[in-house]
XYZ file of C-alpha atoms in Angstrom:
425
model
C 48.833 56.757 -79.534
C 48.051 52.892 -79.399
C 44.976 52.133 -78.144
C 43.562 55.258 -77.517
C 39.837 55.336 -77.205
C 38.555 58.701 -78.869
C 36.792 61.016 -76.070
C 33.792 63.863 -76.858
C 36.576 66.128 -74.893
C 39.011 65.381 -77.763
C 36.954 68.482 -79.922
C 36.855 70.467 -77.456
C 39.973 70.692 -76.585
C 41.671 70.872 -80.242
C 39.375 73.774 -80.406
C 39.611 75.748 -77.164
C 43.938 75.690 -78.382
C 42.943 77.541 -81.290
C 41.842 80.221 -79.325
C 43.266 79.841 -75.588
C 46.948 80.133 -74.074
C 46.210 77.550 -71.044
C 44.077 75.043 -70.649
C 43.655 73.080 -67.178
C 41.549 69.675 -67.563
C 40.418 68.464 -63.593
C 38.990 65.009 -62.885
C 39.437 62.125 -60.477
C 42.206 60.376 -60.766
C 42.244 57.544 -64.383
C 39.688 59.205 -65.717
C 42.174 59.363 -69.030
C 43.309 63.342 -68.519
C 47.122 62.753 -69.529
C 46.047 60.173 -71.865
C 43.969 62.755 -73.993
C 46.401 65.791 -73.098
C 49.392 63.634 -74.346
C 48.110 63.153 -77.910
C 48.079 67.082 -78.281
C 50.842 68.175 -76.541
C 54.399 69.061 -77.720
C 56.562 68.146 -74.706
C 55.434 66.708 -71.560
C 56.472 67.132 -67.879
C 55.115 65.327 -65.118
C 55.099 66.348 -61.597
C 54.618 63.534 -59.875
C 58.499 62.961 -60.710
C 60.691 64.116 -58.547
C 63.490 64.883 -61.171
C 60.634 67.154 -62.797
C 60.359 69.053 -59.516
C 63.887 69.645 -59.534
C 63.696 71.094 -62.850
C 61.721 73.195 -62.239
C 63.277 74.702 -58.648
C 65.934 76.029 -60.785
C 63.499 78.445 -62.809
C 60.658 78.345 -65.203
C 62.714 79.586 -68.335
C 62.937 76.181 -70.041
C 58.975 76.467 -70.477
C 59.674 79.557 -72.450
C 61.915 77.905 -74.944
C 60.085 74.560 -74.836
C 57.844 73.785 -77.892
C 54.564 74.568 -77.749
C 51.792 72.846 -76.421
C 53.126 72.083 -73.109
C 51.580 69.437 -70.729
C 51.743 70.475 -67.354
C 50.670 67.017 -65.575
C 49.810 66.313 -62.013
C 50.760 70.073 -61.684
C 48.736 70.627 -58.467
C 52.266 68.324 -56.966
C 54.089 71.319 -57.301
C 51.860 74.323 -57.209
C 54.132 77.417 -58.104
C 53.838 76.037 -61.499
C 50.266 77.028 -61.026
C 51.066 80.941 -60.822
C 54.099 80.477 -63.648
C 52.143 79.086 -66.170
C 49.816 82.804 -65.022
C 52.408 85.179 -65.592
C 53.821 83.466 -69.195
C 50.373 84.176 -70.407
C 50.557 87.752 -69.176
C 53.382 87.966 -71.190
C 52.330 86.060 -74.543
C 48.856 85.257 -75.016
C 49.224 83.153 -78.061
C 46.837 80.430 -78.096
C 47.744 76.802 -77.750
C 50.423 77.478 -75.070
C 49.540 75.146 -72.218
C 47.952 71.927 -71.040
C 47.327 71.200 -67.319
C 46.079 67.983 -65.847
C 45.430 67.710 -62.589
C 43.195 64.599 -60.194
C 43.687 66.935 -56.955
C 42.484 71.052 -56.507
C 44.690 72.419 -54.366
C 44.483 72.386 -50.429
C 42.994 76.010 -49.090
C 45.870 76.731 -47.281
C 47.912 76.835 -50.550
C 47.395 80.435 -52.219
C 47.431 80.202 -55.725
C 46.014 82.574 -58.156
C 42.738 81.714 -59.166
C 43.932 82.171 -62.963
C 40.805 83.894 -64.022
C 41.074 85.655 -67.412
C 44.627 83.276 -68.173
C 43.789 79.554 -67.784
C 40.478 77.913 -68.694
C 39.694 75.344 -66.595
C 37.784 72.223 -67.890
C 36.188 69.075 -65.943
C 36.912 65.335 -67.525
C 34.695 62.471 -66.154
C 35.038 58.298 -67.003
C 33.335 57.216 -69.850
C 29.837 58.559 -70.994
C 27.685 55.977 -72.575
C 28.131 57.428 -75.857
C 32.211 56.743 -75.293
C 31.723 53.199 -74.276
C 30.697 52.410 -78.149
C 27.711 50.709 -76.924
C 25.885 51.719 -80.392
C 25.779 54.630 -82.351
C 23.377 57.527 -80.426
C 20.483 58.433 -83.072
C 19.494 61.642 -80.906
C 21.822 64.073 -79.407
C 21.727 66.629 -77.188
C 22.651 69.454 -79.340
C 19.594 69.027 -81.433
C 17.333 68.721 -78.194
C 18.543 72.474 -77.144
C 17.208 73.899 -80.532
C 14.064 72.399 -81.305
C 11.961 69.541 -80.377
C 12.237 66.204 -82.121
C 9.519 65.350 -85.091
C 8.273 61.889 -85.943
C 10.833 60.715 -83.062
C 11.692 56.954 -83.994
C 14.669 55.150 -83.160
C 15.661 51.480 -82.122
C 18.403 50.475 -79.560
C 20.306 46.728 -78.983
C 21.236 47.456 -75.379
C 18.933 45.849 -72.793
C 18.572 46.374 -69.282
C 21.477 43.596 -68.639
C 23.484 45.793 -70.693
C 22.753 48.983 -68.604
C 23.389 47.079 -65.457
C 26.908 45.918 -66.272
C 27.718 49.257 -67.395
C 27.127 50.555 -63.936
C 29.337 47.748 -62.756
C 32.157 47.795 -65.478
C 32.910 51.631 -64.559
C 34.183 54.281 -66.954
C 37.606 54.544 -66.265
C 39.203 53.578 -69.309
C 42.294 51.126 -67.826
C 39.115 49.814 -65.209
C 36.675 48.601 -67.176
C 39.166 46.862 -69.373
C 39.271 44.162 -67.116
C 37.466 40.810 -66.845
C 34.139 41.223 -64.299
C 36.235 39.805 -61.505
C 39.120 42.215 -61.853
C 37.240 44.722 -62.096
C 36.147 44.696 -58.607
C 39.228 43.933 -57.509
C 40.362 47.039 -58.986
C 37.467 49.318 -57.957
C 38.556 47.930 -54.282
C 41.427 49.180 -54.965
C 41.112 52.616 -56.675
C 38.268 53.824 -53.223
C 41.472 52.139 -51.218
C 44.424 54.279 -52.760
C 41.864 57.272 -52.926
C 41.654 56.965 -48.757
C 44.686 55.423 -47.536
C 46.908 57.548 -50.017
C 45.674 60.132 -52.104
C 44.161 62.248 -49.234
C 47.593 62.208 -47.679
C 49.506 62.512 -50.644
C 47.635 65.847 -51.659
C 47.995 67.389 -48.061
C 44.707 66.240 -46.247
C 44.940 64.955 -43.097
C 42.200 62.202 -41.798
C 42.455 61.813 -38.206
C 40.027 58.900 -38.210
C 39.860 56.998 -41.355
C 37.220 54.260 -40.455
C 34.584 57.300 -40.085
C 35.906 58.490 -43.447
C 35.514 55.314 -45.123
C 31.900 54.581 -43.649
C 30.977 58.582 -44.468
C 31.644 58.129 -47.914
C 29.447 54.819 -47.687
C 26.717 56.649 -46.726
C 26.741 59.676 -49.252
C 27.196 56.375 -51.590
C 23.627 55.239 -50.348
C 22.066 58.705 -50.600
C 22.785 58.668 -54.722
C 20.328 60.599 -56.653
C 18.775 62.326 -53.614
C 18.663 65.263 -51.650
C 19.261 64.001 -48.559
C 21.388 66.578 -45.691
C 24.794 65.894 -44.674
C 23.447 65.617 -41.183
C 21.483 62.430 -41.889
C 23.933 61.327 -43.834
C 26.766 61.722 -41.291
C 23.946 59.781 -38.880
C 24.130 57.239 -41.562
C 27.477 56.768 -41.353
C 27.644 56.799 -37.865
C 24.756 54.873 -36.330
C 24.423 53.329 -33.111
C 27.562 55.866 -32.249
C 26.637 58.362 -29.211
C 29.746 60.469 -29.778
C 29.575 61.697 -33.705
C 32.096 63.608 -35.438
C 31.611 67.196 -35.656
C 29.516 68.750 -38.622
C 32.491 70.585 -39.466
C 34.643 67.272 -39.653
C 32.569 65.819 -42.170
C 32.097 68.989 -44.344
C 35.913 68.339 -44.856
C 35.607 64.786 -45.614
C 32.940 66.496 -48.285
C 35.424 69.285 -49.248
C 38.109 67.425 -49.636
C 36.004 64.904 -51.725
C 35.772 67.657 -53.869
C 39.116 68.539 -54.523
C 39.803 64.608 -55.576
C 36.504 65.327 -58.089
C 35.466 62.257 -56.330
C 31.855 63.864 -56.071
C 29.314 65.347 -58.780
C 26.630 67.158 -57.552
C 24.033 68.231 -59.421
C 23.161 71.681 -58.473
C 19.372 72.892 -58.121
C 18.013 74.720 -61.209
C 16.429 78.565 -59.818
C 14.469 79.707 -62.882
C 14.754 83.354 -63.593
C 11.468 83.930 -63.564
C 10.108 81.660 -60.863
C 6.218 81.175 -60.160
C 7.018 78.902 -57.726
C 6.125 79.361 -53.795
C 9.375 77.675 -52.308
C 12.155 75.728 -54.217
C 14.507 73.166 -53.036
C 18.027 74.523 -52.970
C 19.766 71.466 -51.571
C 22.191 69.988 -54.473
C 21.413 66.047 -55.796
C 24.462 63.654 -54.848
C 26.494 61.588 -56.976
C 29.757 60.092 -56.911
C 32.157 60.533 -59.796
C 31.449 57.211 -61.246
C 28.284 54.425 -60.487
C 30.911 51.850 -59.994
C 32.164 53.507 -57.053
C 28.651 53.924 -55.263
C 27.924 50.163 -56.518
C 31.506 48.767 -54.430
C 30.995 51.196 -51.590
C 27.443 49.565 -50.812
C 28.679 46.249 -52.146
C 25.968 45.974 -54.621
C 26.450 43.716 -57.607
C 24.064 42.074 -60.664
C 22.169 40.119 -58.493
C 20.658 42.552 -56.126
C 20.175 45.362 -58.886
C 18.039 42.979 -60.521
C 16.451 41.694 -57.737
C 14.721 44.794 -57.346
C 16.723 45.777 -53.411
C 15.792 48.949 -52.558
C 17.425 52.071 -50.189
C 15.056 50.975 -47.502
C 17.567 51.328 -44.860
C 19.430 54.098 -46.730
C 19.108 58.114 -45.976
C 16.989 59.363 -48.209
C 15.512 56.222 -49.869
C 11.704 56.763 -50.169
C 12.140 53.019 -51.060
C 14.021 54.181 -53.841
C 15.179 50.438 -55.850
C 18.988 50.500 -55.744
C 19.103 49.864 -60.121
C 16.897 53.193 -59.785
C 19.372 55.073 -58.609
C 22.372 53.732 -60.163
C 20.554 53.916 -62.866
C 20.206 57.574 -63.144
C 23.899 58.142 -61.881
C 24.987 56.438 -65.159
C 22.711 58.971 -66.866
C 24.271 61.403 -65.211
C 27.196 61.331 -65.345
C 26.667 60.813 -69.185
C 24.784 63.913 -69.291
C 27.375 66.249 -67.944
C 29.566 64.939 -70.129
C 27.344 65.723 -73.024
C 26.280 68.939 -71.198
C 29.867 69.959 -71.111
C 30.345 70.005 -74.438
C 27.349 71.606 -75.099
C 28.638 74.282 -72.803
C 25.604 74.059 -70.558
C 25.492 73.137 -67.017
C 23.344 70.021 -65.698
C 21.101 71.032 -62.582
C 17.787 69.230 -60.968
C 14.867 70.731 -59.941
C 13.128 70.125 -56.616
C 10.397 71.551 -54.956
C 10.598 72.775 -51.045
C 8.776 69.961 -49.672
C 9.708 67.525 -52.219
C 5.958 66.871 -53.654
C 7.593 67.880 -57.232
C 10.686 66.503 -58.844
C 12.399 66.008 -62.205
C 15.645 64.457 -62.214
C 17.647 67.144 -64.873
C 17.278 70.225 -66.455
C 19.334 71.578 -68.821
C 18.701 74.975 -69.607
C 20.089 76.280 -73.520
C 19.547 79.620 -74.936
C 16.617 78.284 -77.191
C 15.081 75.631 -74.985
C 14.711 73.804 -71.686
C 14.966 70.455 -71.211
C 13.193 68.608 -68.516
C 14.314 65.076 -67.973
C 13.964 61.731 -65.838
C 15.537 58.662 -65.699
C 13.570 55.671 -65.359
C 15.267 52.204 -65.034
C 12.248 50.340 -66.771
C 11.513 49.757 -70.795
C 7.750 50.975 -70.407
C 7.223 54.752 -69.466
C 3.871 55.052 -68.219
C 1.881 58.172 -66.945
C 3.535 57.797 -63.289
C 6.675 58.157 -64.694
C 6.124 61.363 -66.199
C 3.558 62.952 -63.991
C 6.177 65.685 -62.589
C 7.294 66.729 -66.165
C 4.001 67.015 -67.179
C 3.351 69.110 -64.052
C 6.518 71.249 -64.973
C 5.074 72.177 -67.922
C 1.740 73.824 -66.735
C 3.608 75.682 -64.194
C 5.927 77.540 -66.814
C 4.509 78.173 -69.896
C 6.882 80.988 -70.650
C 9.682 78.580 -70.728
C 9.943 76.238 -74.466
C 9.848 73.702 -72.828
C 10.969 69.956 -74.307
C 9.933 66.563 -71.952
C 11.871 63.591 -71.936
C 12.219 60.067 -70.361
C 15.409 58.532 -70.912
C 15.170 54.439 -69.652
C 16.461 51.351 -70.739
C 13.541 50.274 -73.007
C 14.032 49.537 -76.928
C 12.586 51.876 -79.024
C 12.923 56.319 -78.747
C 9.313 57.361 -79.572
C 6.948 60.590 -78.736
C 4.336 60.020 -76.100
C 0.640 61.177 -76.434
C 1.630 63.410 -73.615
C 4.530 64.835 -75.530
C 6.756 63.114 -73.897
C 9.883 61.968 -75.629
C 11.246 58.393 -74.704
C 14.676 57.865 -75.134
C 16.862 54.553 -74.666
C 20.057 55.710 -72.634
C 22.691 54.656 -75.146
C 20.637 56.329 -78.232
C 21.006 59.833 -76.610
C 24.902 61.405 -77.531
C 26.316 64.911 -77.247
């Protein structure tokens, strides 16, 4: 397929139909799911066509005799196709049957099957830094889950300019084709559609979309923290005396969700745990920097200018390249994480006097990370992974800083420094 940028998913995928019947790959909407279904699929039908819908009223036989793999896309349009796809696997298991794509989960008063035990369902996100062909990682995260690095030296191009238009640019593959000025204008556009149409189109109702748009906003500002859906929701509504109900704006969150719009980072519980109280609160992110960048209307000039969350729930003063900062890394790692096969999770204590920004836990090591938007890593920066380490020797434990500096080195402290774009999957 013309211009088709190669994604770490690609592998993954060509694999798991060696072995699997059905295959469902979720994102947000142009993260590139029917793009990189398409180039393995057999026969495609899409059902966000109408004439496709048709098709498929008058019986699911023709995806018996259709050649095999099958795309599914935008399936969630017409969800019997959902519980269909179910039963052909019941009755053929082959692998390689079936692709689904699909930017919306379905509403919760749609029963589906969950399709546990028949279809494997994997997440796609935009463009990890490794995809973005910035330079050629020198360290990846495979090799970090088996042992810890030796004589760790490596040198990186990208500078913090670099990092910072990255946030901007996006990674959505059609989006950050675009010149700098379009690519706001499509941004705009994309948190626009997502509101005004997509929520509507995939069956959720928004009785007051101003409160939506402002709620989302807020979560936007709270990036990279902890911060409660109450003070969020206070955020979004300030200077208001009559707020929306909590449970209102848990269904902006839920249905947030089902658009993969959101990517929270889960807190890490360590089986054995010789801690006195953990946070269990999950770390917010939105799907893609860009998005939190154009919500809060933040472009080069302030993310170098050192702006902070002041004003922002959950800031601690927290600079605004900080936290964008370690959404890019973010959403890089689970992308890396993914393919790994590992989750991504952040570990907090209860009162906050501890933090690292990542863990990612393997079955021969844990990693301990944080991301620091700054070229020098000094002992401030790494204090709570230094910390973590004392508190669980049990666990083999590898430290890293991952930041925006030139050179991946070892610390004194043990610590390894990594450039973002050096680290790969």
């Amino acid at each position: 397929m013309t211009g088709y940028q190669q994604r770490i998913m690609d592998s993954t995928l060509s694999t798991y139909l060696t072995g699997l019947p059905a295959i469902a790959i979720e994102g947000a909407k142009a993260v590139g799911k029917t793009s990189t279904a398409e180039r393995l699929a057999a026969e495609t039908f899409r059902f966000d066509h109408a004439e496709t819908i048709e098709l498929m009223k008058n019986g699911f036989d023709i995806l018996r005799k259709t050649s095999k793999p099958i795309l599914l896309d935008e399936w969630q349009r017409y969800p019997p196709v959902w519980d269909m796809t179910r039963r052909l696997v019941d009755e053929d298991s082959a692998p390689g049957q079936f692709l689904l794509t699909g930017s919306a989960a379905l509403p919760h008063n749609v029963n589906v099957h969950s399709g546990a035990g028949r279809i494997v369902r994997l997440r796609m996100r935009p463009f990890s830094l490794q995809e973005r062909d910035l330079e050629k990682p020198a360290i990846s995260l495979n090799s970090l889950l088996q042992e810890p690095p030796v004589d760790l030296y490596a040198k990186s191009r990208i500078t913090l300019i670099d990092y910072i238009e990255e946030i901007l640019r996006s990674g959505f593959p059609a989006i950050r084709a675009k010149s700098e000025t379009f690519v706001e204008i499509e941004l705009d556009g994309y948190i626009d559609k997502l509101l005004e149409k997509e929520f509507p189109d995939n069956g959720i109702q928004v009785r007051k979309p101003l409160v939506l748009r402002q709620w989302l906003r807020a979560y936007a500002a709270a990036t990279g923290t902890t911060t409660s859906y109450k003070k969020i929701l206070d955020a979004s509504t300030a200077g208001e005396d009559r707020k929306p109900a909590k449970e209102t704006t848990m269904a902006y969150r839920d249905a947030l969700d089902s658009l993969w719009i959101t990517d929270r980072i889960e807190a890490w519980l360590p089986t054995t745990n010789p801690f006195a109280a953990l946070g269990r609160a999950p770390k917010h992110f939105l799907a893609d920097p860009a998005l939190s960048a154009r919500l809060l209307r933040i472009g080069k000039h302030q993310l170098l200018s050192g702006a902070t969350y002041d004003n922002k729930p959950g800031s601690s003063g927290s600079t605004i390249l900080g936290r964008l900062f370690e959404s890019l890394v973010a959403q890089s790692l689970q992308v890396y994480a993914t393919a790994n096969r590992v989750p991504v999770q952040h570990f907090r204590t209860s009162r906050g006097d501890h933090e690292v920004d990542f863990i990612i836990e393997g079955d021969q090591r844990l990693l301990a990370i944080e991301a620091k938007a700054t070229a020098d890593i000094n002992a401030k920066d790494v204090q709570h992974l230094n910390w973590l380490e004392k508190q669980i020797p049990q666990y083999p434990l590898t430290k890293i800083a991952i930041n925006t500096g030139e050179y991946a080195y070892t610390r004194d402290d043990g610590v390894h420094v990594i450039p973002a774009s050096l680290l790969g999957v």
